[in-house]
Structure formats: structure tokens, C-alpha cells
Amino acid sequence: VRSNDRFTKLDPYAGAIQSLAAAYRAVAIAGATPLAITDGLNFGSPEDPDAMWQFAEAIRGLADGCQVLGVPVTGGNVSLYNGTGQPGQIDSSINPTAIVGALGVFDDVGRATPSGWREDGQLLYVLGSTRAELDGSQYAAIAGHLGGLPPVVDLEAERVLAEVMVACSRDGLIDAAREVGDGGVAAAIALGALRYGVGARVVLDELCERDGLSLAQALFSESQGRVLVVVPRSEDERFSGMLAARGVPAVRVGVTDSHVGVDIQGAFSVDGI
């Protein structure tokens, strides 16, 4: 289940597509084939032209996105008149919120991909392209800013990435995978390390150089279509070959290490996870 009311506030059409893509991606990251979605739409008063426009745009975004990804909407619910004050007043409605749950099926649930890593010396990769997309991010929220445009979503690339993640799980090419979502790469690495208490040493120089980013952008951008994966050294060649064959961008960013917490060169180091 995924939702981001900040992105939907900035652009309800794009924000709804983002929630759809994130839910679809999360199922595939676990190793299941996405089959369908359900939604929960929470918006302001339909008597308020702004809120009604947000509602209509979000529905249009979900419809267009489902067409591209090839998933039906099996059901859902709508809640309107959510807000405070009189319709038409500034910020009288809640942030428009499109909640999307995705359903998938495992060929073998025993091969479900963990969301964190357990062993030392495994390779950390970030799949997908990172752009300087901080608008609507957690980084911006901490700074007290909400403005600009949400991240771009490439639904065709999301579909290919999902197929690759399911294949990686099926073929035993990865030991862990985690979506890069709220909080960006920094949050994904920290949460993956916390899952089983095994840390990571990370260097983002190659990612910054490839995508033309500052270190802060590389750490906290919330660009879509990205996954943090952990690859055993014995499978690195096969894994890299699969990505190259499917045209999925990837950059190695570090190695798992139980002797540290999270050490991101040039940024911060946290001990005692």
C-alpha cells in the first residue's frame, strides 16, 4: 500500500500515478508479479471547485496509469468532504490523498525477497536513474517547504523494472531489495541495515557523477523507478548481465558490513544500529 499526499497536492494527476507506480513496484520488489490494485481516495468537498478538480485529476491519473501497467482496479472506496473551514477557503481541504494497494502472486513464496541484508561483503546497487527531484520530498518537508512539481514517473520503465525484480527473485540473483522512496537513498540504506542489524559502507561518487547530482541530491532525491538491491558476489556477473540486457540503469554504491552501522562517505556515519 502506497500513498504520498505531498506529491498529490503538487499535482493530483502525477501524484496519483506516483502512488500507483510505488505500490506496483513494491509488490515486484518482493518477488511477486503485480496483478491488480485497489484504491482509497480521500479528498475535500466536491462543492469546492479546486477539490473537485483534484479528485477528477487523480482518477484520471489512476486510469491512465493502470492502462499502461496492465492492471485492473478490483475495488476501492472514496471519502469526500475531508477538511476544516468553509469550502473555497485557502487550505480548507486536506491534502488530496490517493491510497493504492497492489496485489501480486508469488510463483514460490519461499523465494520472497527480504527487505534487508544479513551477511557481510555483499554488493549494494541502486537501480534506476536519480534526478535532482527534491520537490515534495521528506528533505523538503523537514525544511518546511512544499512547492514545485513531483517526481517524473516513467511507467514503461516501471514495468520493465518490475519484470527484472521478479526474475531476480526467481533466479536467486539477489539476497535483498528495498524500494527507494520516502527519504531517498539515505533512508533506504538505513532501513535496510536496521532490518537485521547489519550495516553498510557506501560511496555515492559514481552515482553523483553519472547523474550530475550533488551529494545531498543523491542522498535525498525521491526520483521514482528506483530500487536498492543486495547482490552476492557470486551472482554479480549474472545480475549485471540481466540488467544490461533489459536496459535498466544500475550503479554500485557500496558493500554490506556488520562492523559498522551506516557509513556514507562524505555525508555521515551512524554506529550501533
Short mmCIF file of C-alpha atoms in Angstrom, two decimals:
data_model
loop_
_atom_site.label_atom_id
_atom_site.label_comp_id
_atom_site.label_asym_id
_atom_site.label_seq_id
_atom_site.Cartn_x
_atom_site.Cartn_y
_atom_site.Cartn_z
CA VAL A 1 0.00 0.00 0.00
CA ARG A 2 1.45 3.35 -1.02
CA SER A 3 0.36 6.99 -0.92
CA ASN A 4 2.03 10.39 -0.97
CA ASP A 5 -0.27 13.32 -0.26
CA ARG A 6 2.54 15.84 -0.79
CA PHE A 7 3.01 14.77 -4.40
CA THR A 8 -0.75 14.69 -5.00
CA LYS A 9 -1.04 18.19 -3.55
CA LEU A 10 1.56 19.47 -6.01
CA ASP A 11 -0.04 17.70 -8.99
CA PRO A 12 -3.00 15.36 -8.38
CA TYR A 13 -2.67 13.63 -11.76
CA ALA A 14 1.06 12.93 -11.39
CA GLY A 15 0.74 12.23 -7.67
CA ALA A 16 -1.88 9.53 -8.21
CA ILE A 17 0.31 7.90 -10.86
CA GLN A 18 3.22 8.00 -8.40
CA SER A 19 1.18 6.20 -5.73
CA LEU A 20 0.15 3.58 -8.29
CA ALA A 21 3.71 3.08 -9.52
CA ALA A 22 5.09 2.82 -5.98
CA ALA A 23 2.56 0.15 -4.96
CA TYR A 24 3.14 -1.80 -8.19
CA ARG A 25 6.91 -1.57 -7.69
CA ALA A 26 6.75 -2.67 -4.04
CA VAL A 27 4.98 -5.91 -4.96
CA ALA A 28 7.56 -6.69 -7.66
CA ILE A 29 10.47 -5.88 -5.33
CA ALA A 30 9.21 -8.60 -3.00
CA GLY A 31 9.34 -11.01 -5.95
CA ALA A 32 5.63 -11.22 -6.79
CA THR A 33 4.04 -10.47 -10.15
CA PRO A 34 1.65 -7.47 -9.81
CA LEU A 35 -1.87 -8.39 -10.94
CA ALA A 36 -4.36 -5.78 -9.73
CA ILE A 37 -4.89 -2.77 -7.48
CA THR A 38 -7.44 -1.33 -5.10
CA ASP A 39 -7.66 2.30 -4.07
CA GLY A 40 -8.84 4.60 -1.33
CA LEU A 41 -9.43 8.20 -2.40
CA ASN A 42 -9.63 10.87 0.29
CA PHE A 43 -10.42 14.39 -0.89
CA GLY A 44 -12.08 17.63 0.11
CA SER A 45 -15.54 18.92 -0.68
CA PRO A 46 -16.79 18.27 -4.24
CA GLU A 47 -18.61 21.59 -3.86
CA ASP A 48 -15.19 23.27 -3.85
CA PRO A 49 -14.02 23.61 -7.49
CA ASP A 50 -10.36 23.17 -6.50
CA ALA A 51 -11.03 19.99 -4.52
CA MET A 52 -13.26 18.59 -7.27
CA TRP A 53 -10.56 19.27 -9.85
CA GLN A 54 -8.02 17.45 -7.67
CA PHE A 55 -10.38 14.48 -7.36
CA ALA A 56 -11.03 14.28 -11.10
CA GLU A 57 -7.33 14.59 -11.96
CA ALA A 58 -6.35 11.85 -9.52
CA ILE A 59 -8.93 9.48 -11.02
CA ARG A 60 -7.65 10.31 -14.49
CA GLY A 61 -4.09 9.58 -13.36
CA LEU A 62 -5.01 6.20 -11.91
CA ALA A 63 -6.97 5.26 -15.04
CA ASP A 64 -4.14 6.22 -17.38
CA GLY A 65 -1.53 4.51 -15.21
CA CYS A 66 -3.48 1.26 -14.95
CA GLN A 67 -3.83 1.18 -18.73
CA VAL A 68 -0.05 1.37 -19.19
CA LEU A 69 0.81 -1.12 -16.44
CA GLY A 70 -1.96 -3.50 -17.46
CA VAL A 71 -3.55 -3.86 -14.03
CA PRO A 72 -7.28 -3.60 -13.26
CA VAL A 73 -8.86 -1.81 -10.31
CA THR A 74 -10.74 -4.50 -8.40
CA GLY A 75 -12.45 -2.14 -5.97
CA GLY A 76 -11.91 0.73 -3.59
CA ASN A 77 -13.62 3.50 -1.71
CA VAL A 78 -14.00 7.27 -1.77
CA SER A 79 -14.16 9.68 1.14
CA LEU A 80 -15.12 13.29 0.40
CA TYR A 81 -15.77 16.45 2.44
CA ASN A 82 -12.49 15.99 4.34
CA GLY A 83 -11.19 19.27 5.67
CA THR A 84 -11.71 22.18 8.01
CA GLY A 85 -13.35 25.54 7.49
CA GLN A 86 -15.56 26.59 4.60
CA PRO A 87 -15.13 25.15 1.09
CA GLY A 88 -13.20 27.56 -1.09
CA GLN A 89 -11.04 28.92 1.71
CA ILE A 90 -7.29 28.50 1.37
CA ASP A 91 -6.22 25.09 2.72
CA SER A 92 -9.78 24.28 3.83
CA SER A 93 -9.42 20.75 2.39
CA ILE A 94 -6.97 18.05 3.38
CA ASN A 95 -4.12 17.31 1.03
CA PRO A 96 -5.65 15.19 -1.75
CA THR A 97 -4.75 11.61 -0.91
CA ALA A 98 -4.81 8.66 -3.31
CA ILE A 99 -4.02 5.44 -1.45
CA VAL A 100 -3.18 2.50 -3.72
CA GLY A 101 -2.85 -1.12 -2.67
CA ALA A 102 -1.37 -3.60 -5.15
CA LEU A 103 -1.95 -7.35 -5.26
CA GLY A 104 0.63 -9.78 -6.59
CA VAL A 105 1.25 -13.52 -6.78
CA PHE A 106 4.46 -15.42 -5.99
CA ASP A 107 5.50 -18.40 -8.07
CA ASP A 108 7.20 -19.62 -4.88
CA VAL A 109 6.60 -17.63 -1.70
CA GLY A 110 9.70 -19.27 -0.24
CA ARG A 111 11.75 -17.14 -2.61
CA ALA A 112 10.25 -13.83 -1.46
CA THR A 113 12.95 -11.17 -1.38
CA PRO A 114 13.82 -9.82 2.10
CA SER A 115 13.84 -6.06 2.66
CA GLY A 116 17.18 -6.09 4.49
CA TRP A 117 20.50 -7.86 4.41
CA ARG A 118 22.02 -10.40 6.79
CA GLU A 119 25.59 -11.02 5.57
CA ASP A 120 28.88 -9.14 5.21
CA GLY A 121 30.59 -8.42 1.94
CA GLN A 122 27.59 -8.31 -0.37
CA LEU A 123 27.30 -5.67 -3.07
CA LEU A 124 24.88 -2.75 -2.87
CA TYR A 125 23.41 -1.40 -6.11
CA VAL A 126 20.93 1.36 -6.87
CA LEU A 127 18.80 0.51 -9.91
CA GLY A 128 17.19 3.26 -11.97
CA SER A 129 18.12 6.88 -12.65
CA THR A 130 18.32 9.54 -9.96
CA ARG A 131 17.37 13.11 -10.81
CA ALA A 132 17.51 16.30 -8.76
CA GLU A 133 13.92 15.80 -7.59
CA LEU A 134 13.51 17.19 -4.10
CA ASP A 135 10.13 18.94 -4.52
CA GLY A 136 7.58 17.33 -2.22
CA SER A 137 10.25 15.13 -0.62
CA GLN A 138 10.87 14.38 3.04
CA TYR A 139 14.01 16.51 2.72
CA ALA A 140 11.87 19.47 1.64
CA ALA A 141 9.29 18.76 4.36
CA ILE A 142 11.96 18.97 7.06
CA ALA A 143 12.90 22.35 5.61
CA GLY A 144 9.24 23.38 5.83
CA HIS A 145 8.78 23.69 2.08
CA LEU A 146 6.00 22.32 -0.14
CA GLY A 147 6.13 23.56 -3.71
CA GLY A 148 7.30 22.78 -7.22
CA LEU A 149 6.48 19.59 -9.11
CA PRO A 150 6.51 15.94 -8.00
CA PRO A 151 9.00 13.45 -9.48
CA VAL A 152 8.51 12.26 -13.04
CA VAL A 153 7.14 8.71 -13.38
CA ASP A 154 8.10 6.60 -16.42
CA LEU A 155 5.50 3.83 -16.38
CA GLU A 156 7.11 1.81 -19.17
CA ALA A 157 10.38 1.81 -17.22
CA GLU A 158 8.45 0.80 -14.09
CA ARG A 159 7.00 -2.18 -15.93
CA VAL A 160 10.44 -3.34 -17.10
CA LEU A 161 11.93 -2.82 -13.64
CA ALA A 162 9.14 -4.92 -12.12
CA GLU A 163 9.82 -7.75 -14.56
CA VAL A 164 13.53 -7.62 -13.71
CA MET A 165 12.87 -7.71 -9.96
CA VAL A 166 10.58 -10.73 -10.27
CA ALA A 167 13.21 -12.50 -12.41
CA CYS A 168 15.99 -11.68 -9.93
CA SER A 169 13.96 -13.20 -7.12
CA ARG A 170 13.05 -16.28 -9.14
CA ASP A 171 16.64 -16.90 -10.28
CA GLY A 172 18.29 -16.24 -6.91
CA LEU A 173 20.35 -13.29 -8.15
CA ILE A 174 19.71 -11.02 -5.16
CA ASP A 175 19.60 -11.51 -1.40
CA ALA A 176 17.64 -8.37 -0.51
CA ALA A 177 15.87 -5.44 -2.14
CA ARG A 178 14.23 -2.30 -0.93
CA GLU A 179 12.40 0.47 -2.77
CA VAL A 180 13.99 3.91 -2.86
CA GLY A 181 11.03 6.05 -1.83
CA ASP A 182 10.40 8.48 1.03
CA GLY A 183 13.72 9.84 2.23
CA GLY A 184 15.60 8.67 -0.86
CA VAL A 185 18.72 6.52 -0.96
CA ALA A 186 19.74 7.57 2.56
CA ALA A 187 16.53 6.24 4.10
CA ALA A 188 16.59 3.04 2.01
CA ILE A 189 20.11 2.21 3.17
CA ALA A 190 19.35 2.98 6.82
CA LEU A 191 16.14 0.92 6.84
CA GLY A 192 17.79 -1.99 5.04
CA ALA A 193 20.60 -2.02 7.61
CA LEU A 194 18.18 -1.84 10.54
CA ARG A 195 16.17 -4.84 9.29
CA TYR A 196 18.73 -7.39 10.52
CA GLY A 197 21.31 -5.18 12.22
CA VAL A 198 23.97 -5.44 9.51
CA GLY A 199 25.47 -2.15 8.38
CA ALA A 200 26.86 -0.83 5.11
CA ARG A 201 29.74 1.21 3.75
CA VAL A 202 28.53 3.50 0.98
CA VAL A 203 30.23 5.74 -1.57
CA LEU A 204 27.96 7.76 -3.86
CA ASP A 205 30.63 9.40 -6.04
CA GLU A 206 29.81 7.31 -9.13
CA LEU A 207 26.08 7.93 -8.76
CA CYS A 208 26.66 11.68 -8.40
CA GLU A 209 28.94 11.77 -11.43
CA ARG A 210 26.70 9.64 -13.65
CA ASP A 211 23.51 11.58 -12.93
CA GLY A 212 25.02 15.05 -12.37
CA LEU A 213 23.99 15.36 -8.73
CA SER A 214 25.20 16.97 -5.55
CA LEU A 215 25.69 14.63 -2.60
CA ALA A 216 22.50 15.94 -0.97
CA GLN A 217 20.52 15.27 -4.15
CA ALA A 218 21.95 11.75 -4.42
CA LEU A 219 21.04 11.05 -0.79
CA PHE A 220 17.57 12.55 -0.58
CA SER A 221 16.07 12.80 -4.09
CA GLU A 222 12.81 10.87 -4.33
CA SER A 223 13.07 10.04 -8.03
CA GLN A 224 10.79 7.16 -8.95
CA GLY A 225 11.59 3.80 -10.52
CA ARG A 226 14.50 3.00 -8.21
CA VAL A 227 15.44 0.02 -6.06
CA LEU A 228 18.28 -0.65 -3.63
CA VAL A 229 19.42 -4.26 -4.12
CA VAL A 230 21.94 -6.52 -2.41
CA VAL A 231 23.80 -8.92 -4.68
CA PRO A 232 26.03 -11.84 -3.61
CA ARG A 233 29.46 -11.53 -5.22
CA SER A 234 28.96 -14.96 -6.78
CA GLU A 235 25.94 -13.65 -8.73
CA ASP A 236 27.29 -10.23 -9.71
CA GLU A 237 28.13 -11.17 -13.30
CA ARG A 238 24.74 -12.77 -13.99
CA PHE A 239 22.93 -9.92 -12.26
CA SER A 240 24.78 -7.24 -14.23
CA GLY A 241 24.17 -9.13 -17.46
CA MET A 242 20.42 -9.25 -16.86
CA LEU A 243 20.27 -5.51 -16.19
CA ALA A 244 22.28 -4.73 -19.31
CA ALA A 245 20.05 -6.95 -21.44
CA ARG A 246 16.90 -5.18 -20.20
CA GLY A 247 18.39 -1.68 -20.30
CA VAL A 248 17.98 -0.99 -16.57
CA PRO A 249 20.50 1.59 -15.27
CA ALA A 250 22.48 0.49 -12.23
CA VAL A 251 25.38 1.77 -10.17
CA ARG A 252 27.26 0.01 -7.39
CA VAL A 253 27.19 2.18 -4.27
CA GLY A 254 28.72 0.09 -1.51
CA VAL A 255 29.09 -3.12 0.42
CA THR A 256 27.36 -4.63 3.44
CA ASP A 257 29.48 -4.63 6.61
CA SER A 258 28.46 -5.80 10.08
CA HIS A 259 31.41 -3.96 11.67
CA VAL A 260 29.89 -0.54 11.02
CA GLY A 261 26.45 0.99 11.32
CA VAL A 262 25.80 3.06 8.22
CA ASP A 263 28.85 4.87 6.85
CA ILE A 264 28.15 7.12 3.85
CA GLN A 265 31.42 8.66 2.72
CA GLY A 266 31.38 12.45 2.80
CA ALA A 267 27.95 12.60 4.47
CA PHE A 268 27.56 10.87 7.82
CA SER A 269 28.33 7.77 9.85
CA VAL A 270 25.94 6.16 12.33
CA ASP A 271 27.09 3.48 14.77
CA GLY A 272 25.19 0.96 16.83
CA ILE A 273 22.28 0.02 14.59
#
